[in-house]
CSV table of N, CA and C in Angstrom, one decimal:
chain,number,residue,atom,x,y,z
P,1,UNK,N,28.7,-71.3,-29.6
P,1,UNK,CA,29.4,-72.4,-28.9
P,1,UNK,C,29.9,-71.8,-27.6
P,2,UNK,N,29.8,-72.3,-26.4
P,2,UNK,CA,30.1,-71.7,-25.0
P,2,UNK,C,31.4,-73.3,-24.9
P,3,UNK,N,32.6,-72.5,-24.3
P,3,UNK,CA,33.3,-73.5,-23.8
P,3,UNK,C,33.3,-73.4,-22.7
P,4,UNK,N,33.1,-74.4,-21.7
P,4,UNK,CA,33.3,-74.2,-20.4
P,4,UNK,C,34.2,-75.5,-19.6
P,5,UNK,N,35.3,-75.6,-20.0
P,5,UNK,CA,36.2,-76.3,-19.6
P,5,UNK,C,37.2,-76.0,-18.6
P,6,UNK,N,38.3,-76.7,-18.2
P,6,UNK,CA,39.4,-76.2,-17.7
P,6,UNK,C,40.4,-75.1,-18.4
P,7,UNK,N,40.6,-74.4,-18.0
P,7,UNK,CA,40.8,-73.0,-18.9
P,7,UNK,C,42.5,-74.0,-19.5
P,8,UNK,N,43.1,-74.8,-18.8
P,8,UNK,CA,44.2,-75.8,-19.8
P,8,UNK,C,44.2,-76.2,-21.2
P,9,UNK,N,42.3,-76.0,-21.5
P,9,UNK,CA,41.9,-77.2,-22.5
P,9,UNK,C,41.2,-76.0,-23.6
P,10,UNK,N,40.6,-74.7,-23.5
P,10,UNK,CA,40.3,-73.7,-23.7
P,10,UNK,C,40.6,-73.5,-25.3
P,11,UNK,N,42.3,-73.2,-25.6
P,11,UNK,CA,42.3,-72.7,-26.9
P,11,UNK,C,42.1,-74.7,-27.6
P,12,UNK,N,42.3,-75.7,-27.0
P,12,UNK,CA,42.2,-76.5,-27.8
P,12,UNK,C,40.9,-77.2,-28.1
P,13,UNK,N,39.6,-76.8,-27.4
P,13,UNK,CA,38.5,-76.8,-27.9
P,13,UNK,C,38.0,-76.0,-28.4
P,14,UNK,N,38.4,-74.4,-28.0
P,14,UNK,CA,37.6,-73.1,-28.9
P,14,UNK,C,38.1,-72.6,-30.2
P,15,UNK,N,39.5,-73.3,-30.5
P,15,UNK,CA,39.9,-72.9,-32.1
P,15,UNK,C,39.8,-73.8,-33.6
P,16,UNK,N,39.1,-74.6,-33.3
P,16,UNK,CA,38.7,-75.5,-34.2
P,16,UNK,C,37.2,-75.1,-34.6
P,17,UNK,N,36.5,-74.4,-33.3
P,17,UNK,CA,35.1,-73.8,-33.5
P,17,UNK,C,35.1,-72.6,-34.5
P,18,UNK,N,36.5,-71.9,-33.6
P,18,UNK,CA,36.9,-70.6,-34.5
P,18,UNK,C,37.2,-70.6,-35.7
P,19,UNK,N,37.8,-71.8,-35.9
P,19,UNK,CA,38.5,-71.7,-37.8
P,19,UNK,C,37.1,-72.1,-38.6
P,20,UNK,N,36.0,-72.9,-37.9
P,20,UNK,CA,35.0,-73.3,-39.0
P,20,UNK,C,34.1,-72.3,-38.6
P,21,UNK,N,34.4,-70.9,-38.0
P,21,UNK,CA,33.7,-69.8,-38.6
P,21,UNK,C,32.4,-69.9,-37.8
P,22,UNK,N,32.3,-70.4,-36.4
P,22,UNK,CA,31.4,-70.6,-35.5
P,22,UNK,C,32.3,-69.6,-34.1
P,23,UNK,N,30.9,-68.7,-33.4
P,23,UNK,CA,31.2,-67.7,-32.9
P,23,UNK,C,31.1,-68.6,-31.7
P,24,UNK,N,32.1,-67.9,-30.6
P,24,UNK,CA,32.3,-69.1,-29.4
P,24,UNK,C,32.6,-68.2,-27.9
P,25,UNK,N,32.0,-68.5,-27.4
P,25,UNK,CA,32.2,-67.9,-25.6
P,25,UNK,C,32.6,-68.5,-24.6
P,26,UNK,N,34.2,-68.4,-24.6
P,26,UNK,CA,35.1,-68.5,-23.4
P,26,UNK,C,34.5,-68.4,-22.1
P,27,UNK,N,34.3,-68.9,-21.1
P,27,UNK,CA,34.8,-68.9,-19.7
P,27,UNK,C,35.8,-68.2,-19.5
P,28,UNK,N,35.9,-67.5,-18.6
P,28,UNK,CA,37.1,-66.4,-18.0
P,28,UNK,C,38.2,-67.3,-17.1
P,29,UNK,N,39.5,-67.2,-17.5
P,29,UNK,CA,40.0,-66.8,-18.2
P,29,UNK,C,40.1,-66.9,-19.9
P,30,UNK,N,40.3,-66.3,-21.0
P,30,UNK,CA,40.5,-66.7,-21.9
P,30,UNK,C,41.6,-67.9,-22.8
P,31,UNK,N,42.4,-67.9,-21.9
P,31,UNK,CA,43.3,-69.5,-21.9
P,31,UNK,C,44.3,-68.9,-20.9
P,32,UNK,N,45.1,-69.9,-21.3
P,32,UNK,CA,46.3,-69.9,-20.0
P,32,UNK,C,47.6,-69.4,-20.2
P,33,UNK,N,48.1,-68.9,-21.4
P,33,UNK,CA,49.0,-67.6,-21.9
P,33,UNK,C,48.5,-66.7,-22.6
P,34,UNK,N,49.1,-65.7,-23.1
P,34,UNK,CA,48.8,-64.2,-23.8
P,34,UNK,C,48.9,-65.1,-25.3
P,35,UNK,N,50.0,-65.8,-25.5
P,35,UNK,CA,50.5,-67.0,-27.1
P,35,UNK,C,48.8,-67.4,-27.5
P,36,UNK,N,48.3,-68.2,-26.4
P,36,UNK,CA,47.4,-69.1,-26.7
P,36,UNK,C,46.3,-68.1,-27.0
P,37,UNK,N,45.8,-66.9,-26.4
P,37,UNK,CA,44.7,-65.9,-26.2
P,37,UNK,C,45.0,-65.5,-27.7
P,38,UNK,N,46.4,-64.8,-27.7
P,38,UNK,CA,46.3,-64.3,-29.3
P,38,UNK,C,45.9,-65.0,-30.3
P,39,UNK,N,46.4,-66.9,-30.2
P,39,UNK,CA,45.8,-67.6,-31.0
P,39,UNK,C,44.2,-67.6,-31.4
P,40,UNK,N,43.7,-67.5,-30.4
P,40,UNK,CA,42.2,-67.6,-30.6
P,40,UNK,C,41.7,-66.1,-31.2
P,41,UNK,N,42.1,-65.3,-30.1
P,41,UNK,CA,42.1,-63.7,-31.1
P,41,UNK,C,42.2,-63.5,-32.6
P,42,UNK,N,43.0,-64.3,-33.0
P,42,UNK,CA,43.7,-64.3,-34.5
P,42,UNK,C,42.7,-65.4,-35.3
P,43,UNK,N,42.3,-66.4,-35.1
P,43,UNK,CA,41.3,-66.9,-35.4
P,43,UNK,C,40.0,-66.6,-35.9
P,44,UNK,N,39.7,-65.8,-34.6
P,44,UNK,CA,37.9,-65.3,-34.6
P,44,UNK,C,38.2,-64.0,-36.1
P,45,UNK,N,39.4,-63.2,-35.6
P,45,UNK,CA,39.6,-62.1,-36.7
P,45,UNK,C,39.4,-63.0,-38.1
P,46,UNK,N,40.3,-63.9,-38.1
P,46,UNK,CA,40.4,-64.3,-39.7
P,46,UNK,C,38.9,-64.9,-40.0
P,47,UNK,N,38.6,-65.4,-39.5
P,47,UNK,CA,37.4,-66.4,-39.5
P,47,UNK,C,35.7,-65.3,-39.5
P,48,UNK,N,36.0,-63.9,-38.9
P,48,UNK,CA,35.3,-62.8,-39.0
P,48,UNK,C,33.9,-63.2,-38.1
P,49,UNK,N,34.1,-63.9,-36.9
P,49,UNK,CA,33.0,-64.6,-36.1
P,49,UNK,C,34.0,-63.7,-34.5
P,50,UNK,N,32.6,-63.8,-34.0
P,50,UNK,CA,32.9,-63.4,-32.8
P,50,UNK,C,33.4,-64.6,-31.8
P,51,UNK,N,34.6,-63.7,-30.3
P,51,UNK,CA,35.1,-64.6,-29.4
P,51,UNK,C,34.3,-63.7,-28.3
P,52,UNK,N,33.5,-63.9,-27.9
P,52,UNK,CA,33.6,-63.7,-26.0
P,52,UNK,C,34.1,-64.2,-25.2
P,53,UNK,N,33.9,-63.8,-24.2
P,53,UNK,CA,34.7,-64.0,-22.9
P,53,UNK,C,34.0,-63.8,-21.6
P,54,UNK,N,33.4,-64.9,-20.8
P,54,UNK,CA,32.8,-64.1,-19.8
P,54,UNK,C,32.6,-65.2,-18.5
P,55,UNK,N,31.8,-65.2,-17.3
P,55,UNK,CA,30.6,-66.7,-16.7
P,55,UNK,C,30.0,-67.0,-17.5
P,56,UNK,N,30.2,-67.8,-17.4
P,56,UNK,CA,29.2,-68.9,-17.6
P,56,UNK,C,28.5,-69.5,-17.0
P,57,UNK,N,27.4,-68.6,-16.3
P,57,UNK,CA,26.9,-69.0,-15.3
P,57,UNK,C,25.3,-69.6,-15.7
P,58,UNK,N,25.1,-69.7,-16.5
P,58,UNK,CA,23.9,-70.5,-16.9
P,58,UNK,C,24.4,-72.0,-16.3
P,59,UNK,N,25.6,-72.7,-16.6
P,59,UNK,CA,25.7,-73.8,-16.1
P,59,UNK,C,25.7,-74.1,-14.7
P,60,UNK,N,25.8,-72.8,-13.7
P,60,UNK,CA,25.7,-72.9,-12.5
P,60,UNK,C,24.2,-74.1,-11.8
P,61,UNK,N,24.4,-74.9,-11.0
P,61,UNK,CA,23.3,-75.2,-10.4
P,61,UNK,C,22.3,-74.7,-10.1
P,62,UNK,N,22.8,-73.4,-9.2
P,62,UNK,CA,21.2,-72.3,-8.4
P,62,UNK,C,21.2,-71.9,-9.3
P,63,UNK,N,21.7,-71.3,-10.4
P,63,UNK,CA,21.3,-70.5,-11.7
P,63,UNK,C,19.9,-71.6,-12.3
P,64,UNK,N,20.6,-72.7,-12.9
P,64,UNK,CA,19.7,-73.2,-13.3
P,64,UNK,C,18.4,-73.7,-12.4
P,65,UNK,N,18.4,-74.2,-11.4
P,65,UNK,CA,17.6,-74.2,-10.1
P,65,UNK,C,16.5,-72.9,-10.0
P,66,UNK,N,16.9,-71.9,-10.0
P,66,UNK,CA,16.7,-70.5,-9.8
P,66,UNK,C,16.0,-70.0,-11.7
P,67,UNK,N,16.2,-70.6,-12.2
P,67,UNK,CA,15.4,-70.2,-13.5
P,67,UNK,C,13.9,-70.2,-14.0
P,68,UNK,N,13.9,-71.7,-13.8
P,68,UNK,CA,11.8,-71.9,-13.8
P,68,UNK,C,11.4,-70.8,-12.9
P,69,UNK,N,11.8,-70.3,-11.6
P,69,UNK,CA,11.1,-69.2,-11.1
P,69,UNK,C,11.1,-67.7,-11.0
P,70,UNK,N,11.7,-67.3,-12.8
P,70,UNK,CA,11.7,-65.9,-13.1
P,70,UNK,C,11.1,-66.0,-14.1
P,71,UNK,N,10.8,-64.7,-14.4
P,71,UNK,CA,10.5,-63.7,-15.3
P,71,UNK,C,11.3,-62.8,-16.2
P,72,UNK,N,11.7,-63.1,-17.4
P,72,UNK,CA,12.2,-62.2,-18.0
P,72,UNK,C,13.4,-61.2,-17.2
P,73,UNK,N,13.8,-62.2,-16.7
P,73,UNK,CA,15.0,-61.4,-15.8
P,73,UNK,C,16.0,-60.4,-16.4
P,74,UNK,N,16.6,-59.1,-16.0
P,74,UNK,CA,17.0,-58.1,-16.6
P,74,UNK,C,18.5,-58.3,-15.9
P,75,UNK,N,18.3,-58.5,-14.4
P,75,UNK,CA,19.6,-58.6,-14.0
P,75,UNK,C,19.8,-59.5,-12.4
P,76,UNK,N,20.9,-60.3,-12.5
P,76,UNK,CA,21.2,-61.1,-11.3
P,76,UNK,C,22.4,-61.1,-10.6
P,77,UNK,N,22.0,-60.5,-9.4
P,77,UNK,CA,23.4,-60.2,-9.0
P,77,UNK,C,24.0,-61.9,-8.0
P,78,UNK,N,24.7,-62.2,-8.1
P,78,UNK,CA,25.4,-63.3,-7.0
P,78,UNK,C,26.7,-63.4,-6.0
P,79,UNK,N,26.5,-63.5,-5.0
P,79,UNK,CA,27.7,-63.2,-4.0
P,79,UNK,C,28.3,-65.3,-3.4
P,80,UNK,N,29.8,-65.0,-3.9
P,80,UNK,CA,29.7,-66.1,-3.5
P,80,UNK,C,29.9,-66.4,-2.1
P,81,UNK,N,29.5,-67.7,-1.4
P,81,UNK,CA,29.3,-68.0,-0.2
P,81,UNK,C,30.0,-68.9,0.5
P,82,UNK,N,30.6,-70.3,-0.3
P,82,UNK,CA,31.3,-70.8,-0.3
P,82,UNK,C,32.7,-70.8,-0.5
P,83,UNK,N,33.5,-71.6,0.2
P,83,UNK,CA,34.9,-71.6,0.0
P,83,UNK,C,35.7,-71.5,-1.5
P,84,UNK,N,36.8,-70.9,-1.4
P,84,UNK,CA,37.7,-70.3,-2.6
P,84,UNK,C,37.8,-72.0,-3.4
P,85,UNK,N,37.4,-71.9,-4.6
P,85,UNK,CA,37.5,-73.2,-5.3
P,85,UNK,C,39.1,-73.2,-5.8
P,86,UNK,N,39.6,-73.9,-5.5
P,86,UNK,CA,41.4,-74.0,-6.2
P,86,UNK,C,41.5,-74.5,-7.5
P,87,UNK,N,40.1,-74.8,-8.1
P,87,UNK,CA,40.4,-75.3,-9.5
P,87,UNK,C,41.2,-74.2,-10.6
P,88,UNK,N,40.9,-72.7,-10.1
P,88,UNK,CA,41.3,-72.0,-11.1
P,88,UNK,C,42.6,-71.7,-10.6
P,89,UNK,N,44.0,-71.9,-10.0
P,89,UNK,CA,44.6,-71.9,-9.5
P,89,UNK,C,46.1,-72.6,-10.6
P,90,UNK,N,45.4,-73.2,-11.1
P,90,UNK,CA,46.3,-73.9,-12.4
P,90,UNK,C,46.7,-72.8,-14.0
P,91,UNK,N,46.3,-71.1,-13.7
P,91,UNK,CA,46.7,-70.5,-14.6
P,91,UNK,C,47.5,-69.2,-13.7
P,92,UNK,N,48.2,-68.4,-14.6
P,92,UNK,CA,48.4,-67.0,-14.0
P,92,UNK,C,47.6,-66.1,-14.9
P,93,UNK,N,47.5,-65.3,-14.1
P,93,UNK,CA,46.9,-63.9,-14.8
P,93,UNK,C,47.9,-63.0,-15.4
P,94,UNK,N,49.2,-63.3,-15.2
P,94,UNK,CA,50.3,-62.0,-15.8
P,94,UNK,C,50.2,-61.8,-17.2
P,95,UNK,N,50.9,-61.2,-18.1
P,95,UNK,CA,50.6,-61.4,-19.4
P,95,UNK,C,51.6,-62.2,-19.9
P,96,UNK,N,52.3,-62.8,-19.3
P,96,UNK,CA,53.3,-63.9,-20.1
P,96,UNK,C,52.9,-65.2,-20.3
């Protein structure tokens, strides 16, 4: 299961995946406190399924755009071009 939501909504779509023992991949950030992260952490442990964490860039547009025309691709690098999006702006990164 890939979540790719607003990282606000994060532990409350990915820990209901986690308790029924379905392995699930966060969007970066992992939620929006260290409380809510552990939650999910504590989850995947009990439940013995995996949590990643990462892009999710398959949902990207040029990703997907950019797909029918590879091959078995090994690796893609991307630089972004456009302006700083403020949507991720609604968490902190500290550990509190």
């Amino acid at each position: 299961m890939t979540v790719a939501v607003p990282t606000e909504l994060h532990r409350d779509i990915a820990l209901p995946f986690l308790r029924a023992g379905i392995p699930v991949l966060v969007e970066k950030p992992i939620a929006r406190s260290l409380r809510e992260a552990d939650e999910l952490i504590e989850a995947a442990a009990d439940a013995n399924v995996a949590l990643a964490v990462g892009h999710t860039e398959r949902f990207n547009p040029a990703v997907a755009a950019a797909r029918p025309l590879l091959n078995d691709p090994r690796f893609i690098e991307v630089h972004r071009l456009g302006t700083f999006p403020e949507r991720s702006l609604d968490i902190d990164v500290s550990s509190t």
